Amino acid sequence: MSEARFAASDGTTIAHRTFGNGPRVVTALHTLSLDGSWYARLAEALGSSYRVVCPDFRGHGGSDEGPEPMTLARLAADVVDLWEHLGIDTSVVLGVSMGGMVAQAVAASAPDRVEALVLTATGGGFAEDAREGALQRLAGVRSAPDMGALVPVTLERWFGDAAAADDLDRARDALARTSTRIHADALEAMLDVGRFGPPEPAVPTLVVGGDADVSAPPAAIDALAAKYPGSRRVSVPGPHLFALTDPAVFAAEVRAFLDEHPIADRETPR
């Protein structure tokens, strides 16, 4: 694993990690308040055929906050800036939760550079009742003095009741280090996901949900799959962050999907 930092197009310093050096590049995008280091287990589970590139979103991990508001479009631009910095022409884009929303923004803005999409434990828009709930959650975060009271409910949503103690401790520490402003800005950015439609031309898309996920329940995963015509919809065991904490089954699904869609299958190679 290697770690480095670079300057995005607006001058903000963005941290990133790379796991492996295989021929197929997967850009893996994390959820709010965590960082790219959480993809270590998934990278190992994917195997030696992959090079997994994991940026830290601005305001997260080792990345600076930057002068611009945190939006899905800005985070997507950071991903493209990272590709330019690393000399990556095209990549699979994989995102979990908020990362899946950023992945949709990347695909919509740079479809010719996306070999395939893997949208995991995420959504493609907010129905009216879900949006109202998200706005209430956002207001609660903005009014909180710190993340203290918000940590237990967030951990429950992410991990359910079967998480390993070290994962809980690690996530608890990450949440405690996150300012309520950054957490709220990320939540607010997520509300904008509905404006990003499927890329044109279409790219192969895998949509994966956990069968015990209360943050992105099966109905939300079904709706996301419907948003991407021709996508494959898969259910795997586990709560919201199954792809990070217990990725074996998920990695097998990803490998099988990508094996069916080699780089040469791109309709408009760059």
Short mmCIF file of C-alpha atoms in Angstrom, two decimals:
data_model
loop_
_atom_site.label_atom_id
_atom_site.label_comp_id
_atom_site.label_asym_id
_atom_site.label_seq_id
_atom_site.Cartn_x
_atom_site.Cartn_y
_atom_site.Cartn_z
CA MET A 1 0.00 0.00 0.00
CA SER A 2 1.28 3.46 -0.89
CA GLU A 3 0.07 6.83 0.37
CA ALA A 4 0.52 10.26 -1.19
CA ARG A 5 -1.06 13.69 -1.58
CA PHE A 6 -1.57 15.99 -4.53
CA ALA A 7 -3.15 19.36 -5.34
CA ALA A 8 -6.60 19.24 -6.96
CA SER A 9 -7.57 21.73 -9.66
CA ASP A 10 -8.67 24.32 -7.08
CA GLY A 11 -5.44 23.91 -5.10
CA THR A 12 -6.88 21.75 -2.31
CA THR A 13 -4.56 19.02 -1.06
CA ILE A 14 -6.14 15.58 -1.50
CA ALA A 15 -4.75 12.43 0.11
CA HIS A 16 -4.96 9.06 -1.60
CA ARG A 17 -3.88 5.44 -1.18
CA THR A 18 -3.17 2.70 -3.68
CA PHE A 19 -3.49 -0.99 -2.88
CA GLY A 20 -1.95 -3.48 -5.30
CA ASN A 21 -0.53 -3.01 -8.78
CA GLY A 22 -2.71 -5.18 -10.99
CA PRO A 23 -3.68 -4.22 -14.54
CA ARG A 24 -7.31 -3.29 -13.78
CA VAL A 25 -7.80 0.00 -11.94
CA VAL A 26 -10.66 0.32 -9.46
CA THR A 27 -11.22 3.75 -7.94
CA ALA A 28 -12.93 3.11 -4.59
CA LEU A 29 -14.88 5.92 -2.92
CA HIS A 30 -15.65 5.88 0.80
CA THR A 31 -18.59 7.06 2.87
CA LEU A 32 -18.91 10.20 4.98
CA SER A 33 -16.60 10.63 7.99
CA LEU A 34 -14.39 7.67 7.02
CA ASP A 35 -11.51 7.57 4.53
CA GLY A 36 -9.93 5.42 1.85
CA SER A 37 -7.99 3.27 4.32
CA TRP A 38 -11.20 1.30 4.93
CA TYR A 39 -10.78 -0.34 1.52
CA ALA A 40 -7.71 -2.36 2.54
CA ARG A 41 -9.72 -5.53 3.14
CA LEU A 42 -11.69 -5.19 -0.08
CA ALA A 43 -8.50 -4.65 -2.09
CA GLU A 44 -7.05 -7.83 -0.59
CA ALA A 45 -10.26 -9.74 -1.31
CA LEU A 46 -10.32 -8.57 -4.93
CA GLY A 47 -6.88 -10.04 -5.50
CA SER A 48 -3.74 -9.35 -7.49
CA SER A 49 -5.46 -8.48 -10.77
CA TYR A 50 -6.52 -5.11 -9.41
CA ARG A 51 -4.99 -1.77 -8.51
CA VAL A 52 -7.35 -0.12 -6.03
CA VAL A 53 -7.01 3.67 -5.83
CA CYS A 54 -8.70 5.28 -2.82
CA PRO A 55 -8.88 9.06 -2.41
CA ASP A 56 -9.88 10.71 0.85
CA PHE A 57 -12.73 13.13 0.17
CA ARG A 58 -11.92 16.74 0.97
CA GLY A 59 -12.41 17.38 4.66
CA HIS A 60 -11.89 13.66 5.38
CA GLY A 61 -8.85 11.63 6.36
CA GLY A 62 -5.66 13.28 5.17
CA SER A 63 -7.34 15.68 2.73
CA ASP A 64 -7.76 19.39 3.35
CA GLU A 65 -11.20 21.00 3.36
CA GLY A 66 -10.56 23.43 0.52
CA PRO A 67 -12.20 26.77 -0.30
CA GLU A 68 -15.22 25.45 -2.21
CA PRO A 69 -18.42 24.02 -0.69
CA MET A 70 -18.52 20.25 -0.48
CA THR A 71 -20.76 19.06 -3.31
CA LEU A 72 -21.00 15.78 -5.18
CA ALA A 73 -19.85 17.58 -8.32
CA ARG A 74 -16.76 18.98 -6.58
CA LEU A 75 -15.90 15.58 -5.08
CA ALA A 76 -16.31 14.01 -8.53
CA ALA A 77 -13.96 16.63 -9.98
CA ASP A 78 -11.39 15.68 -7.34
CA VAL A 79 -11.57 12.07 -8.57
CA VAL A 80 -10.93 13.14 -12.16
CA ASP A 81 -8.10 15.40 -10.97
CA LEU A 82 -6.57 12.39 -9.19
CA TRP A 83 -6.75 10.34 -12.39
CA GLU A 84 -4.94 13.12 -14.24
CA HIS A 85 -2.30 13.26 -11.52
CA LEU A 86 -1.74 9.49 -11.57
CA GLY A 87 -1.94 9.14 -15.35
CA ILE A 88 -5.05 6.95 -15.17
CA ASP A 89 -6.94 7.01 -18.45
CA THR A 90 -9.98 4.91 -17.48
CA SER A 91 -11.10 3.17 -14.31
CA VAL A 92 -13.81 1.12 -12.73
CA VAL A 93 -15.55 3.37 -10.19
CA LEU A 94 -16.80 1.71 -7.00
CA GLY A 95 -18.55 3.61 -4.24
CA VAL A 96 -20.12 2.69 -0.93
CA SER A 97 -22.92 4.83 0.58
CA MET A 98 -21.94 8.48 -0.01
CA GLY A 99 -19.13 7.15 -2.18
CA GLY A 100 -21.73 5.56 -4.44
CA MET A 101 -23.34 8.96 -4.90
CA VAL A 102 -20.00 10.51 -5.81
CA ALA A 103 -19.47 7.61 -8.22
CA GLN A 104 -22.72 8.53 -9.98
CA ALA A 105 -21.51 12.12 -10.31
CA VAL A 106 -18.19 10.92 -11.73
CA ALA A 107 -19.93 8.74 -14.31
CA ALA A 108 -22.30 11.53 -15.31
CA SER A 109 -19.50 14.08 -15.73
CA ALA A 110 -16.80 11.86 -17.27
CA PRO A 111 -18.54 8.83 -18.82
CA ASP A 112 -15.75 8.17 -21.32
CA ARG A 113 -13.35 7.54 -18.43
CA VAL A 114 -15.54 5.09 -16.51
CA GLU A 115 -15.14 1.43 -17.50
CA ALA A 116 -17.84 0.20 -15.14
CA LEU A 117 -19.81 1.35 -12.10
CA VAL A 118 -20.23 -0.56 -8.85
CA LEU A 119 -22.86 1.23 -6.74
CA THR A 120 -23.01 -0.21 -3.25
CA ALA A 121 -25.30 0.46 -0.27
CA THR A 122 -26.31 3.76 -1.82
CA GLY A 123 -29.20 5.58 -3.46
CA GLY A 124 -29.96 7.43 -6.65
CA GLY A 125 -32.40 9.98 -5.23
CA PHE A 126 -34.67 10.76 -2.31
CA ALA A 127 -38.40 10.15 -2.27
CA GLU A 128 -40.35 12.88 -0.49
CA ASP A 129 -40.57 11.07 2.85
CA ALA A 130 -36.93 10.00 2.72
CA ARG A 131 -35.85 13.52 1.86
CA GLU A 132 -37.80 14.90 4.81
CA GLY A 133 -36.09 12.42 7.11
CA ALA A 134 -32.69 13.33 5.68
CA LEU A 135 -33.38 17.04 6.21
CA GLN A 136 -34.33 16.39 9.84
CA ARG A 137 -31.15 14.39 10.32
CA LEU A 138 -29.14 17.20 8.71
CA ALA A 139 -30.71 19.79 11.02
CA GLY A 140 -29.87 17.65 14.03
CA VAL A 141 -26.23 17.42 13.01
CA ARG A 142 -25.94 21.15 12.30
CA SER A 143 -27.37 22.01 15.72
CA ALA A 144 -25.19 19.55 17.65
CA PRO A 145 -22.15 20.93 19.51
CA ASP A 146 -20.09 17.91 18.48
CA MET A 147 -20.53 14.38 17.12
CA GLY A 148 -20.74 12.77 20.57
CA ALA A 149 -24.47 12.10 20.74
CA LEU A 150 -24.63 11.21 17.03
CA VAL A 151 -21.99 8.47 17.14
CA PRO A 152 -24.05 5.60 18.64
CA VAL A 153 -26.95 5.91 16.19
CA THR A 154 -24.54 6.24 13.25
CA LEU A 155 -22.65 3.12 14.29
CA GLU A 156 -25.93 1.23 14.60
CA ARG A 157 -26.97 2.28 11.10
CA TRP A 158 -23.62 1.33 9.63
CA PHE A 159 -22.85 -1.95 11.40
CA GLY A 160 -26.00 -3.33 12.97
CA ASP A 161 -25.35 -5.52 15.98
CA ALA A 162 -22.73 -7.86 14.55
CA ALA A 163 -19.69 -5.64 14.06
CA ALA A 164 -16.22 -6.59 15.21
CA ALA A 165 -15.01 -4.57 18.18
CA ASP A 166 -12.01 -3.17 16.29
CA ASP A 167 -14.24 -1.91 13.45
CA LEU A 168 -16.55 -0.23 15.94
CA ASP A 169 -13.64 1.39 17.76
CA ARG A 170 -12.07 2.58 14.54
CA ALA A 171 -15.31 4.05 13.20
CA ARG A 172 -16.12 5.60 16.57
CA ASP A 173 -12.75 7.35 16.57
CA ALA A 174 -13.23 8.58 12.99
CA LEU A 175 -16.66 9.98 13.78
CA ALA A 176 -15.41 11.66 16.94
CA ARG A 177 -12.65 13.38 14.94
CA THR A 178 -15.13 14.68 12.35
CA SER A 179 -16.55 18.14 12.89
CA THR A 180 -20.32 18.46 12.80
CA ARG A 181 -19.89 20.97 9.98
CA ILE A 182 -18.04 18.51 7.73
CA HIS A 183 -20.49 15.71 8.55
CA ALA A 184 -23.45 18.00 7.86
CA ASP A 185 -21.90 19.35 4.65
CA ALA A 186 -21.50 15.77 3.44
CA LEU A 187 -25.11 14.94 4.31
CA GLU A 188 -26.28 18.05 2.48
CA ALA A 189 -24.21 17.16 -0.59
CA MET A 190 -25.84 13.73 -0.69
CA LEU A 191 -29.28 15.30 -1.07
CA ASP A 192 -28.25 16.39 -4.57
CA VAL A 193 -27.69 12.88 -5.96
CA GLY A 194 -30.98 12.82 -7.86
CA ARG A 195 -29.74 15.32 -10.42
CA PHE A 196 -27.11 12.91 -11.76
CA GLY A 197 -28.61 10.62 -14.36
CA PRO A 198 -27.09 7.52 -15.97
CA PRO A 199 -24.00 8.24 -18.07
CA GLU A 200 -24.22 8.52 -21.83
CA PRO A 201 -23.09 6.30 -23.39
CA ALA A 202 -24.14 3.76 -20.78
CA VAL A 203 -21.50 1.91 -18.79
CA PRO A 204 -21.85 -1.56 -17.24
CA THR A 205 -23.35 -1.08 -13.79
CA LEU A 206 -23.53 -3.39 -10.77
CA VAL A 207 -25.90 -2.35 -7.96
CA VAL A 208 -25.33 -4.14 -4.64
CA GLY A 209 -27.25 -3.94 -1.38
CA GLY A 210 -26.95 -5.62 2.00
CA ASP A 211 -29.92 -7.69 3.12
CA ALA A 212 -29.75 -6.14 6.62
CA ASP A 213 -29.05 -2.55 5.54
CA VAL A 214 -31.35 -0.02 7.21
CA SER A 215 -29.64 3.02 5.64
CA ALA A 216 -30.04 1.82 2.05
CA PRO A 217 -32.80 -0.80 2.37
CA PRO A 218 -33.75 -3.19 -0.44
CA ALA A 219 -36.42 -0.86 -1.83
CA ALA A 220 -33.84 1.91 -2.26
CA ILE A 221 -31.44 -0.49 -3.97
CA ASP A 222 -34.26 -1.63 -6.29
CA ALA A 223 -35.01 2.00 -7.19
CA LEU A 224 -31.33 2.66 -7.89
CA ALA A 225 -31.10 -0.37 -10.17
CA ALA A 226 -34.18 0.84 -12.04
CA LYS A 227 -32.48 4.21 -12.57
CA TYR A 228 -29.67 2.45 -14.47
CA PRO A 229 -31.27 0.42 -17.29
CA GLY A 230 -29.49 -2.86 -17.89
CA SER A 231 -27.76 -2.84 -14.52
CA ARG A 232 -27.27 -5.99 -12.48
CA ARG A 233 -28.88 -5.92 -9.03
CA VAL A 234 -27.35 -8.16 -6.37
CA SER A 235 -28.13 -8.71 -2.68
CA VAL A 236 -25.45 -9.90 -0.27
CA PRO A 237 -25.55 -10.66 3.46
CA GLY A 238 -24.81 -7.84 5.84
CA PRO A 239 -25.58 -4.34 7.13
CA HIS A 240 -24.72 -1.00 5.53
CA LEU A 241 -20.92 -1.23 5.43
CA PHE A 242 -20.64 -4.92 4.51
CA ALA A 243 -18.30 -4.05 1.62
CA LEU A 244 -15.73 -2.62 4.03
CA THR A 245 -15.92 -4.93 7.02
CA ASP A 246 -16.67 -8.37 5.53
CA PRO A 247 -16.02 -8.06 1.80
CA ALA A 248 -15.49 -11.66 0.68
CA VAL A 249 -18.92 -12.27 -0.89
CA PHE A 250 -19.07 -8.74 -2.26
CA ALA A 251 -15.59 -9.02 -3.80
CA ALA A 252 -16.58 -12.26 -5.53
CA GLU A 253 -19.60 -10.52 -7.08
CA VAL A 254 -17.44 -7.61 -8.22
CA ARG A 255 -14.81 -9.87 -9.77
CA ALA A 256 -17.43 -11.92 -11.61
CA PHE A 257 -19.08 -8.78 -12.94
CA LEU A 258 -15.85 -7.17 -14.10
CA ASP A 259 -14.70 -10.42 -15.72
CA GLU A 260 -17.79 -10.11 -17.93
CA HIS A 261 -16.86 -6.53 -18.82
CA PRO A 262 -13.18 -6.32 -19.72
CA ILE A 263 -11.68 -3.01 -20.67
CA ALA A 264 -11.96 -3.83 -24.38
CA ASP A 265 -15.76 -3.88 -24.04
CA ARG A 266 -15.98 -0.10 -23.66
CA GLU A 267 -18.20 1.39 -26.35
CA THR A 268 -16.15 4.56 -26.71
CA PRO A 269 -12.57 3.84 -25.64
CA ARG A 270 -10.65 6.95 -24.70
#
